[in-house]
Coordinates of C-alpha atoms in Angstrom, one line a residue:
Chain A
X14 CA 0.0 0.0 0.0
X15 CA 1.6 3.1 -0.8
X16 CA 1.4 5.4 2.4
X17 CA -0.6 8.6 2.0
X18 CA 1.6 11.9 3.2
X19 CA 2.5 15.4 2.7
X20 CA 6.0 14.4 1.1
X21 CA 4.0 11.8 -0.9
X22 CA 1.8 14.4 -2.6
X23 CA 4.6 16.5 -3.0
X24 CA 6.5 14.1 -4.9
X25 CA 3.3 13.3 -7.1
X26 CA 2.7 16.7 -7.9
X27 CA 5.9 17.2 -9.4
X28 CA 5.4 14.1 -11.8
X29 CA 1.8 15.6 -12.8
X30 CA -0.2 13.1 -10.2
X31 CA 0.5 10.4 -12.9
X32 CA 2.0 7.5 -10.9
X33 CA -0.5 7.1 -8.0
X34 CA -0.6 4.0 -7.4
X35 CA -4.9 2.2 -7.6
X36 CA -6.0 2.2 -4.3
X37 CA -6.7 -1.4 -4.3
X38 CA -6.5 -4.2 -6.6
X39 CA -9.3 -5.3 -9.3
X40 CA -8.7 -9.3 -9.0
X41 CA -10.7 -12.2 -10.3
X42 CA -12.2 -14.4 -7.5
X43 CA -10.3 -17.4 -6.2
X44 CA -12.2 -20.5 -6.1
X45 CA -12.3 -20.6 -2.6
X46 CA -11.9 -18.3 0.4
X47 CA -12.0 -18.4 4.6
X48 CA -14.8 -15.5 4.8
X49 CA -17.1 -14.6 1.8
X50 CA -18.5 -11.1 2.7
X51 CA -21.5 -10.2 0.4
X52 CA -21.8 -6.4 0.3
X53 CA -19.2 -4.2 -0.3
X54 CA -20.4 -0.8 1.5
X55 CA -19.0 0.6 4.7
X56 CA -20.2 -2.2 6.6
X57 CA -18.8 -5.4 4.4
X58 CA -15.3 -3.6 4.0
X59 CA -14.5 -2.5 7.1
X60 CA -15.7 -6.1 8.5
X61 CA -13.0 -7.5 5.9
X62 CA -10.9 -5.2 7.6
X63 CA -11.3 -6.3 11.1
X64 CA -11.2 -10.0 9.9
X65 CA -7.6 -9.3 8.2
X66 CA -6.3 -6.6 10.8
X67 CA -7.3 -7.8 14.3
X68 CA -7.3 -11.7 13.8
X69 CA -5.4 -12.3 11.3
X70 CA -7.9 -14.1 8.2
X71 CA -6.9 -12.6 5.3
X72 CA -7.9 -14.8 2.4
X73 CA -11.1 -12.8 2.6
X74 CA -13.0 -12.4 -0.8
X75 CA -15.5 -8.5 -0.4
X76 CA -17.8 -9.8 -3.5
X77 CA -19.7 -5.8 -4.5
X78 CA -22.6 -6.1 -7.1
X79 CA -22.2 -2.4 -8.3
X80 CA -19.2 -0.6 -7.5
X81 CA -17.6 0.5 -4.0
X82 CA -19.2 3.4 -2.2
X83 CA -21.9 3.0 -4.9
X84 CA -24.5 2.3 -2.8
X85 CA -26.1 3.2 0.9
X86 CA -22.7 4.4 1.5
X87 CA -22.1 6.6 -0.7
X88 CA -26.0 8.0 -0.5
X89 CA -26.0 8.8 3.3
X90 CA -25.7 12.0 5.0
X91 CA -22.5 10.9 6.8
X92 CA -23.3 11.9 10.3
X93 CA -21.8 10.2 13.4
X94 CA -23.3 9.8 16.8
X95 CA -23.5 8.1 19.9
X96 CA -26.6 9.9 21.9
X97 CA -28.5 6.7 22.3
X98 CA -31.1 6.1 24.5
X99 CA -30.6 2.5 25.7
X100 CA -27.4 1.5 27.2
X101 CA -26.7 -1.5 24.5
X102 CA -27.3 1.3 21.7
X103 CA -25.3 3.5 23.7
X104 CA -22.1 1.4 24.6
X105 CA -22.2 0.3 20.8
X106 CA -22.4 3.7 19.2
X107 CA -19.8 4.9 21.9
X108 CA -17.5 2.0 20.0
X109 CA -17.9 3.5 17.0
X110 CA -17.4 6.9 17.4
X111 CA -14.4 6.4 19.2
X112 CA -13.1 4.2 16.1
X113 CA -14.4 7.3 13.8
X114 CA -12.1 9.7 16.3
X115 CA -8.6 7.2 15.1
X116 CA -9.8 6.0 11.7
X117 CA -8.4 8.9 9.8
X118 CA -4.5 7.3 11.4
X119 CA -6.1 3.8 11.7
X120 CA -6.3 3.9 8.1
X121 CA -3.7 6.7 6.9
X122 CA -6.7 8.0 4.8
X123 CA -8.4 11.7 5.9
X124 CA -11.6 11.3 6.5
X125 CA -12.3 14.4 7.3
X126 CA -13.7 13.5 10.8
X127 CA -15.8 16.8 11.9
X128 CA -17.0 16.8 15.5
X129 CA -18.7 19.9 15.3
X130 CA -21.4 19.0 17.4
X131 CA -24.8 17.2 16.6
X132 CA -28.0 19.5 17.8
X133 CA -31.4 18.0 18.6
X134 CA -34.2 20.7 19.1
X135 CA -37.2 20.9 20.8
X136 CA -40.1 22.7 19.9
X137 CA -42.9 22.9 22.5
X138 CA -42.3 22.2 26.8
X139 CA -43.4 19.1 26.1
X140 CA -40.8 18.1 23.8
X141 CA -38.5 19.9 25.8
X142 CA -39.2 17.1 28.9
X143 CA -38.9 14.4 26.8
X144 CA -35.3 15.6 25.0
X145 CA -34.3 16.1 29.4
X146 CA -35.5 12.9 29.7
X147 CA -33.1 11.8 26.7
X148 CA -30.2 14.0 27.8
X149 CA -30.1 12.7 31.0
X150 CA -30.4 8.5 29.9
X151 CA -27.3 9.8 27.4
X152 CA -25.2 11.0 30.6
X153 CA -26.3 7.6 32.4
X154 CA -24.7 6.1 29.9
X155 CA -21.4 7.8 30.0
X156 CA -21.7 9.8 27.2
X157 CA -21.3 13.6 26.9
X158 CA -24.9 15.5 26.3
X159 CA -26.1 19.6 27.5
X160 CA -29.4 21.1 27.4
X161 CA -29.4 24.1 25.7
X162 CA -31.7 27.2 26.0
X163 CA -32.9 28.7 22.7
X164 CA -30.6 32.2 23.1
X165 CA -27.4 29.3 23.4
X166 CA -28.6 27.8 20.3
X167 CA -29.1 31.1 18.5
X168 CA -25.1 32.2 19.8
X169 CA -24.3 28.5 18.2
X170 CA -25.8 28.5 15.0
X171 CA -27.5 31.8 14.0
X172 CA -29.1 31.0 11.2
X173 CA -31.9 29.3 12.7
X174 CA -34.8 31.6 13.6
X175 CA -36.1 30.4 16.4
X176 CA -39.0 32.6 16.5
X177 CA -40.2 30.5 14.1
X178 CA -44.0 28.9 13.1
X179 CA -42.8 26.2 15.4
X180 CA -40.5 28.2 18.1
X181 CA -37.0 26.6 19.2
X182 CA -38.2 25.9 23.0
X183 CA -34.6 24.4 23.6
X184 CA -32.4 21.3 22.4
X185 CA -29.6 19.0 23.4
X186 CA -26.2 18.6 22.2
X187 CA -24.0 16.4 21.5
X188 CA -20.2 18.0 20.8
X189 CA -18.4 14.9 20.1
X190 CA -20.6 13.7 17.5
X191 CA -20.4 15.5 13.6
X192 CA -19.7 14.5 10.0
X193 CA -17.1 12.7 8.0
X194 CA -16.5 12.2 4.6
X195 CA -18.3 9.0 3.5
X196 CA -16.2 8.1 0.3
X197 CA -12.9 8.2 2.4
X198 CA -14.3 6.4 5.0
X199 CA -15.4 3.1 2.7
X200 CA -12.2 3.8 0.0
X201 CA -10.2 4.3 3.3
X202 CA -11.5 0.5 4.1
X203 CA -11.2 -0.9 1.1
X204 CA -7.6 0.7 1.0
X205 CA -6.7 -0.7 4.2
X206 CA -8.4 -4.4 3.9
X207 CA -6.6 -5.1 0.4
X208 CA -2.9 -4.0 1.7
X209 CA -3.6 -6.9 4.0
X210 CA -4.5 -9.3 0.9
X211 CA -8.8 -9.3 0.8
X212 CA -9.5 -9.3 -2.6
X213 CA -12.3 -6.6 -2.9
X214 CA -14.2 -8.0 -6.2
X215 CA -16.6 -5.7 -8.0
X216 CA -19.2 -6.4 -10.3
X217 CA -19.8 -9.4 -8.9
X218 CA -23.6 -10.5 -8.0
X219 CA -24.5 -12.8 -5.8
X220 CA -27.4 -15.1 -7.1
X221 CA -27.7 -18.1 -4.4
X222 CA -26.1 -19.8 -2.1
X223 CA -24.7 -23.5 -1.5
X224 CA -25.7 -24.9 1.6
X225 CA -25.8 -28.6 2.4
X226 CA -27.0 -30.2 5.3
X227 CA -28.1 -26.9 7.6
X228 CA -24.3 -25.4 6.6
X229 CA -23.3 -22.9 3.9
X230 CA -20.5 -23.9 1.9
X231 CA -20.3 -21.2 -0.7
X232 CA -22.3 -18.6 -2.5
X233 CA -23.4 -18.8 -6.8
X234 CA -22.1 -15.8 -8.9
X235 CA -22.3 -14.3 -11.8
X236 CA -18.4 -14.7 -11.8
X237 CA -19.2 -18.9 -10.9
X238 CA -19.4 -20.5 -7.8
X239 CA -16.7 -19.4 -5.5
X240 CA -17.1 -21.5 -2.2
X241 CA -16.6 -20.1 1.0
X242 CA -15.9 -21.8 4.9
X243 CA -17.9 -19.1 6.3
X244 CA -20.3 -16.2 4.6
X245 CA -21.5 -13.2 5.6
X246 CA -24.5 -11.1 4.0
X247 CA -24.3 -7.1 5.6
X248 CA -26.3 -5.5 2.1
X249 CA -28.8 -3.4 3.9
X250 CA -31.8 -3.3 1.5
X251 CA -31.6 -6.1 0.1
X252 CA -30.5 -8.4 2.8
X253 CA -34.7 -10.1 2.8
X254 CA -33.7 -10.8 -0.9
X255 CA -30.2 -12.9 -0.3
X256 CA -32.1 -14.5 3.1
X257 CA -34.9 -15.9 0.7
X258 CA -32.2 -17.4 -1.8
X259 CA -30.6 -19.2 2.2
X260 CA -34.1 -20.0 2.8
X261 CA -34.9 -17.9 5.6
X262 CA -37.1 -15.1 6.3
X263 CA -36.2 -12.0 8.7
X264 CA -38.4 -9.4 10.2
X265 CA -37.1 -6.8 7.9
X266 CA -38.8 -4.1 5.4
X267 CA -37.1 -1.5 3.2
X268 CA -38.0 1.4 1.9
X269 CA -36.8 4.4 0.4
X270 CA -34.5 6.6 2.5
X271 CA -33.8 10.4 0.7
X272 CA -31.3 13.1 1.3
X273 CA -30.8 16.1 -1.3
X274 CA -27.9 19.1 -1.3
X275 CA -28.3 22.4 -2.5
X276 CA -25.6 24.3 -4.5
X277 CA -22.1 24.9 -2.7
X278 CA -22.2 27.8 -1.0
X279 CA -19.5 29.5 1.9
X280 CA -19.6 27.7 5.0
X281 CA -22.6 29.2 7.3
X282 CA -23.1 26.6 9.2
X283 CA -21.2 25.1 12.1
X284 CA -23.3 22.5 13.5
X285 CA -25.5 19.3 12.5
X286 CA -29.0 20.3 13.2
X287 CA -31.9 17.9 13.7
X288 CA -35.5 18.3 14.7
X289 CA -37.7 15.6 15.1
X290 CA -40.7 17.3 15.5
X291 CA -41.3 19.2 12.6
X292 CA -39.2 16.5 10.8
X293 CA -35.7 17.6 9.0
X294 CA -32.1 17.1 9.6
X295 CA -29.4 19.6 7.9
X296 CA -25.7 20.2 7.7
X297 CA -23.6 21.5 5.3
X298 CA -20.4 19.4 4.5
X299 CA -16.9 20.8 3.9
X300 CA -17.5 21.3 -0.1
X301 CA -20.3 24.1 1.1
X302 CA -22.9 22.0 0.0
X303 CA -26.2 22.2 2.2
X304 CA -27.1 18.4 3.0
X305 CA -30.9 17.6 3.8
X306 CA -33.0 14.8 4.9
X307 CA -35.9 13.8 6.3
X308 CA -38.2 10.7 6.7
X309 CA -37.9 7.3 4.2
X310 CA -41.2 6.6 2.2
X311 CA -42.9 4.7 4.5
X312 CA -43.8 1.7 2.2
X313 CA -41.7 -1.4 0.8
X314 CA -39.3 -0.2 -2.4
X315 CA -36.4 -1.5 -3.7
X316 CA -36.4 1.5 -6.5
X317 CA -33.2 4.1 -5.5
X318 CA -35.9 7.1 -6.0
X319 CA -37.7 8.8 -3.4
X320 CA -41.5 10.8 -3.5
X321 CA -40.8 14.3 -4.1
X322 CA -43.6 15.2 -1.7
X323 CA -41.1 13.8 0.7
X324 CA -38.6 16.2 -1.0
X325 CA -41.4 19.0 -0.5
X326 CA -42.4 17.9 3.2
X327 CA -38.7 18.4 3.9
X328 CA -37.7 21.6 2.2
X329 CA -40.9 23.2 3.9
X330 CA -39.7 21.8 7.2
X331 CA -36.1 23.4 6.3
X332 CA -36.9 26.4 5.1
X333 CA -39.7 26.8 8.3
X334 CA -36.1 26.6 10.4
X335 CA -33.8 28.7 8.0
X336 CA -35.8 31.5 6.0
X337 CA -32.6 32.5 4.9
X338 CA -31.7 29.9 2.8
X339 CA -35.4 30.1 0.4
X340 CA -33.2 31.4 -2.7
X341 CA -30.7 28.3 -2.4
X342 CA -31.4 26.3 -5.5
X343 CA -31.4 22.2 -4.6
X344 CA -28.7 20.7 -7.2
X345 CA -29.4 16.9 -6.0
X346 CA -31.6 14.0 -4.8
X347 CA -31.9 10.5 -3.9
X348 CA -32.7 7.9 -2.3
X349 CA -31.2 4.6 -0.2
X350 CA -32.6 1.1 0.1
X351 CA -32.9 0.9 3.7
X352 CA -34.1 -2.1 5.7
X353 CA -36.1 -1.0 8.7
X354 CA -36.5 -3.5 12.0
X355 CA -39.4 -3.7 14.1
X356 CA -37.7 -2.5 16.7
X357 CA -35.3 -0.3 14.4
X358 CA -32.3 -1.6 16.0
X359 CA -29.7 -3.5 13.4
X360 CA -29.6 -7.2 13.7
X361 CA -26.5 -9.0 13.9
X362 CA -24.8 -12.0 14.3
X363 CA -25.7 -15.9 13.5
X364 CA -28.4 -17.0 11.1
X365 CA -30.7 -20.5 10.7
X366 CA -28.2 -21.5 8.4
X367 CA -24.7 -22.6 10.1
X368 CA -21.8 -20.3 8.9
X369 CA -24.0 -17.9 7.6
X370 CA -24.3 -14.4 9.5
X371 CA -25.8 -11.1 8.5
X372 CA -25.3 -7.5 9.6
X373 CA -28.7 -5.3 8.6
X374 CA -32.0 -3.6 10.0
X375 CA -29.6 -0.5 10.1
X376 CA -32.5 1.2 8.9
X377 CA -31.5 5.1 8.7
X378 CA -28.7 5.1 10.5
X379 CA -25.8 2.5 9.4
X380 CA -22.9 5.2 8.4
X381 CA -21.9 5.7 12.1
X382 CA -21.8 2.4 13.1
X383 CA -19.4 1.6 10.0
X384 CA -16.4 0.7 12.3
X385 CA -18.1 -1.2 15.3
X386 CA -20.1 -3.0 12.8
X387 CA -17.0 -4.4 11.3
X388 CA -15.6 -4.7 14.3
X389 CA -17.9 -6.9 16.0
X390 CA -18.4 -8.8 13.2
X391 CA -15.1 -9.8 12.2
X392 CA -15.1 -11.0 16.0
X393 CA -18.3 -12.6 15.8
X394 CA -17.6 -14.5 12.8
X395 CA -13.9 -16.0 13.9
X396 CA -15.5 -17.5 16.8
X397 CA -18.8 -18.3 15.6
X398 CA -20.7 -16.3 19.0
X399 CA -22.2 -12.9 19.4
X400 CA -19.9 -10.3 20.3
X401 CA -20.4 -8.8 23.6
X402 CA -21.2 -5.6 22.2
X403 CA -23.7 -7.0 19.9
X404 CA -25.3 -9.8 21.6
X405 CA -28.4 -7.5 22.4
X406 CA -29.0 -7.3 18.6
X407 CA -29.3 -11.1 17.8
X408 CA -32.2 -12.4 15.7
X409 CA -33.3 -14.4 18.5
X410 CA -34.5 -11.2 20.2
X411 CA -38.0 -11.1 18.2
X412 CA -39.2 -14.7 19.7
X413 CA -37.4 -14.0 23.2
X414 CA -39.1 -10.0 23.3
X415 CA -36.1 -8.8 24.6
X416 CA -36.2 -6.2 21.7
X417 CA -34.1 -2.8 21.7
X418 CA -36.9 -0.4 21.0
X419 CA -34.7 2.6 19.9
X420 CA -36.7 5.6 18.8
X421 CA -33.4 7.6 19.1
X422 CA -31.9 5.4 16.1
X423 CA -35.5 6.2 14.1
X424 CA -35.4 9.3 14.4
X425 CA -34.9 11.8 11.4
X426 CA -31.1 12.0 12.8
X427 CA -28.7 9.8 10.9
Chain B
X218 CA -44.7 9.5 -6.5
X219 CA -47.6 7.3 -7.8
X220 CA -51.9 7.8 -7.6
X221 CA -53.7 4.8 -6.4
X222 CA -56.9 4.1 -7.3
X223 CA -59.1 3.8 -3.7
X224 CA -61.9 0.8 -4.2
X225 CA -64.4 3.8 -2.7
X226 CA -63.0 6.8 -3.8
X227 CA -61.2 7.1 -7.4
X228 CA -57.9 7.8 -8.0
X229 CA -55.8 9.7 -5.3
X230 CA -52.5 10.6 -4.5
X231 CA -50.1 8.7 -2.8
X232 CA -50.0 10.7 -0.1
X233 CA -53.8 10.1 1.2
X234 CA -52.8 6.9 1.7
X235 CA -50.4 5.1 4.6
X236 CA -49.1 1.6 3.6
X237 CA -50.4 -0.8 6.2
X238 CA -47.7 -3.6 4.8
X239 CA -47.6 -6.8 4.1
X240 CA -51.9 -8.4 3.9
X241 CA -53.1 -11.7 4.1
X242 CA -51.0 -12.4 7.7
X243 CA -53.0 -14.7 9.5
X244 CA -53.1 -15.0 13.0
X245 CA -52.3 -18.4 14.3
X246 CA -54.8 -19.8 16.6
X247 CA -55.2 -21.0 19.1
X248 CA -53.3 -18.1 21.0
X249 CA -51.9 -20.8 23.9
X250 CA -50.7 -23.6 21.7
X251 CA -48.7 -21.3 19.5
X252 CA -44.7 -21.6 20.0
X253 CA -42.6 -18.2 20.4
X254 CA -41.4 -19.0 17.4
X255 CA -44.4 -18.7 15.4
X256 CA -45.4 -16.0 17.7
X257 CA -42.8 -14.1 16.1
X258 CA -43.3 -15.1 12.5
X259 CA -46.7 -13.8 12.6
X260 CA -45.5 -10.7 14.6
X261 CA -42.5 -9.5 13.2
X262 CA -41.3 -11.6 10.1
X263 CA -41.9 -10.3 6.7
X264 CA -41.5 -11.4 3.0
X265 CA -40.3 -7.9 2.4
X266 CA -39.9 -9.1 -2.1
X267 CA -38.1 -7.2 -4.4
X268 CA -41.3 -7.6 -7.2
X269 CA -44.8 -7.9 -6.5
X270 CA -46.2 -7.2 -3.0
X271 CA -49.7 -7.9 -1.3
X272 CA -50.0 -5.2 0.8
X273 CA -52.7 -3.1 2.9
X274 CA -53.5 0.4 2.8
X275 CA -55.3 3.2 4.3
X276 CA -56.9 6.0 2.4
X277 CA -56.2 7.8 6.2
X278 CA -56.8 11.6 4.1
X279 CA -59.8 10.3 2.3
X280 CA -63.1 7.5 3.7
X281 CA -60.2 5.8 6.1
X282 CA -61.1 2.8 4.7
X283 CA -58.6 0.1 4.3
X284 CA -58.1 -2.3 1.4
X285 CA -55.1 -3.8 -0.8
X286 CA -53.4 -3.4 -3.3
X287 CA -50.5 -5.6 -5.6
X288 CA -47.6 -3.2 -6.0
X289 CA -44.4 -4.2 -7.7
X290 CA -41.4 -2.9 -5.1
X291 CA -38.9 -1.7 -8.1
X292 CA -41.1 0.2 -10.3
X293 CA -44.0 0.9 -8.0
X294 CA -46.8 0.1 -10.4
X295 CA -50.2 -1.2 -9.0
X296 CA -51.6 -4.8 -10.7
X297 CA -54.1 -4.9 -8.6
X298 CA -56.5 -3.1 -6.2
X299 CA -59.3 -5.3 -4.1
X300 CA -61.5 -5.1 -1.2
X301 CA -60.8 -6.4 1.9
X302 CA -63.7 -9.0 1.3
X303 CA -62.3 -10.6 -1.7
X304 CA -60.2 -12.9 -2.9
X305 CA -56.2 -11.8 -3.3
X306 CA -55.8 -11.4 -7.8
X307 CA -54.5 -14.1 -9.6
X308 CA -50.9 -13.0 -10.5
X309 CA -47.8 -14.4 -11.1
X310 CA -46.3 -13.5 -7.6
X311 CA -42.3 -14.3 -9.0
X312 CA -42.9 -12.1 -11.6
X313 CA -40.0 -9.9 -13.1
X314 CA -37.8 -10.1 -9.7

């Protein structure tokens, strides 16, 4: 791997930037490998990763339908968070940010690791109690939170009227949580995971499995059968779709998830802003775009296109916020496949079919758990039991009713 | 964005309507001999298909009345509208997956 620097970029500058070498290596698939790791997003690389880095299984094949970063993880709004509710949420999300805090030297890639703060708002007294209420389980858990009043939010970020048809009552924030730059953070993976000899094989879908007696052995592609002594599925919306080829079902439905920037404009805003109650999340990231979301269409889609009276709902909801911003001209849209739990808490961990794990429900929120995800995973899937971190998130949870009901990870914040 | 075509009401926008999910879930019976297991099938586990759905909505904005539809999950177009009281359309459920 050739090791990103200052000199480095110096020295390529004065050839023209012609002799970089490719980040990673475009290989044909071996016929057989340790781990087979369907899903080459954030989640799938950095669980390669983790398999190669911490315990040593390297002949790990990343198999990628479209191309990497192509998907959910290049589509989300790259925010990172640990403000949880629950303390299983919270000690997981806690992981990851932490990871996020080292990954830009973890993986000698910048990824532009922001902690500039993540704001929740409230909007009435009543939805000022129930943000305390929030605030206060987040500090029970370890984890940095302040209430704000709305004259500190105004000093923060004063582009938010907060006179506004729904009047800023308050908020919470969390300083430790921000935004990163999503296509370092999976190219930074991929980087990392193929200097330590994954092959990372785009272009390559997965069309069934091979599974004899209970036990996967390998997984049918349209590059041929490549067998595999252990195989892991983490491809967020379509995870129900690869299940039914194993011949299992999971309590799982995915829908639509949209985001949309405006032009590039100079930086105006310092924090990441969410309010839940009139139903928008914003930031601007560091190319001066303005970066919107809101709510998924709340029906079952596979199409990567949302309802633009979603995009209207949460423009209006914007704008109701920032006045300021009503001449900004919207240059994108789109939407993410994302599979929503019951509970909306990710599932992880071992599968009715032996050797065969998954990693999804992420719903709206999978970017910041990129790095625990693969973390656990890789540690899950060596030794064939739950990380500790995890166990709370096994599929067993929807017969046992021990589920994780997390309406912090549903809301609009991701 | 897509109009659906209420059984009472004509054709609406989509957003009069609230998708109630997956239809034809039956409940298993009798409640004490059923197994956590199935419990949890019939609470939580879904076929969740890329291609055609059965599903249930609600014209919520409209006569609130609920009835379903068969939607294909990729390009969103509607086979099928029926009444809660009749039988689900004969369609090729695998179709273009």
């Amino acid at each position: 791997m050739e090791k990103y620097s200052f000199p480095k970029i110096l020295y390529h500058a004065l050839r023209g930037h012609k002799h970089w070498q490719p980040a990673w290596r475009s290989p044909l698939p071996k016929k057989s490998y340790d781990v087979v790791v369907i899903g080459g997003g954030g989640h799938g690389l950095a669980t390669a990763y983790y398999l190669a880095k911490k315990h040593g299984v390297t002949n790990v094949a990343v198999l990628e339908r479209g191309w990497i970063g192509g998907g959910n993880s290049g589509r989300n709004t790259q925010v990172t968070r640990s403000n949880y509710f629950y303390p299983e949420s919270a000690a997981f999300f806690e992981h990851s940010l932490k990871l996020y805090e080292s990954m830009s030297r973890d993986l000698n890639i910048n990824v532009m690791f922001s902690q500039r703060g993540v704001l929740n708002l409230a909007h009435s007294d009543h939805d000022m109690e129930m943000l305390a209420r929030w605030t206060n389980a987040i500090q029970l858990n370890g984890i940095d939170s302040e209430i704000l009043t709305p004259q500190q939010i105004k000093e923060m970020e004063p582009l938010i009227d907060i006179n506004a048809r729904f009047p800023v009552a308050g908020g919470f924030i969390q300083r430790r949580g921000g935004i990163s730059r999503h296509d370092a953070v999976n190219w930074g993976y991929a980087r990392a995971a193929d200097a330590l000899g994954v092959d990372i094989i785009q272009n390559c879908t997965v069309t069934g499995f091979n599974i004899s007696h209970g036990t996967v052995t390998g997984v049918q592609t349209s590059l041929g059968d490549i067998s595999g002594e252990k195989v892991h599925i983490t491809v967020a919306g379509h995870t129900s779709v690869l299940a039914k080829m194993a011949g299992f079902r999971l309590p799982l439905t995915s829908m639509a998830l949209q985001a949309m920037v405006s032009e590039p404009i100079k930086p105006v805003l310092n924090l990441v802003t969410v309010s839940g109650a009139i139903h928008m999340y914003v930031s601007q990231s560091d190319r001066g775009e303005i970066v919107l979301g809101a709510g998924a269409d709340v029906y079952n889609s596979y199409a990567q296109r949302g309802s633009y009276d979603n995009v209207e709902s949460c423009v209006a909801a914007f704008l109701t916020l920032y006045p300021r911003f009503s001449r900004l001209k919207l240059m994108r849209q789109w939407a993410g496949i994302v599979d929503i739990s019951p509970d909306t808490s990710p599932i992880m961990g071992r599968t009715p079919v032996q050797n065969l794990y998954i990693n999804c429900g992420w719903g709206t929120g999978g970017y910041k758990a990129i790095p625990a995800s693969g973390d656990t995973m890789a540690d899950t899937i060596v030794n064939d039991r739950p990380h500790a971190l995890i166990k709370p998130f096994s599929l067993e949870r929807f017969e046992s009713g021990a589920l994780v009901d997390e309406s912090a990870a549903a809301g609009v914040a991701h | 964005m897509f109009r659906i075509s209420c059984p009472f009401c004509g054709e609406r926008d989509e957003n009069e309507f609230v998708c109630g999910g997956q239809a034809h879930i039956a409940r298993p019976e009798p409640a004490e001999q059923v197994s956590e297991r199935d419990w949890a099938e019939y609470l939580f586990f879904r076929d969740n298909p890329k291609g055609l759905h059965f599903e249930r909505w609600q014209h919520r904005y409209g006569c609130r009345q609920w009835f379903n539809i068969v939607r294909h999950t990729v390009s969103h177009e509607i086979l099928a509208v029926y009444r809660l009281d009749e039988a689900p359309p004969d369609v090729d459920r695998e179709e273009a997956v």
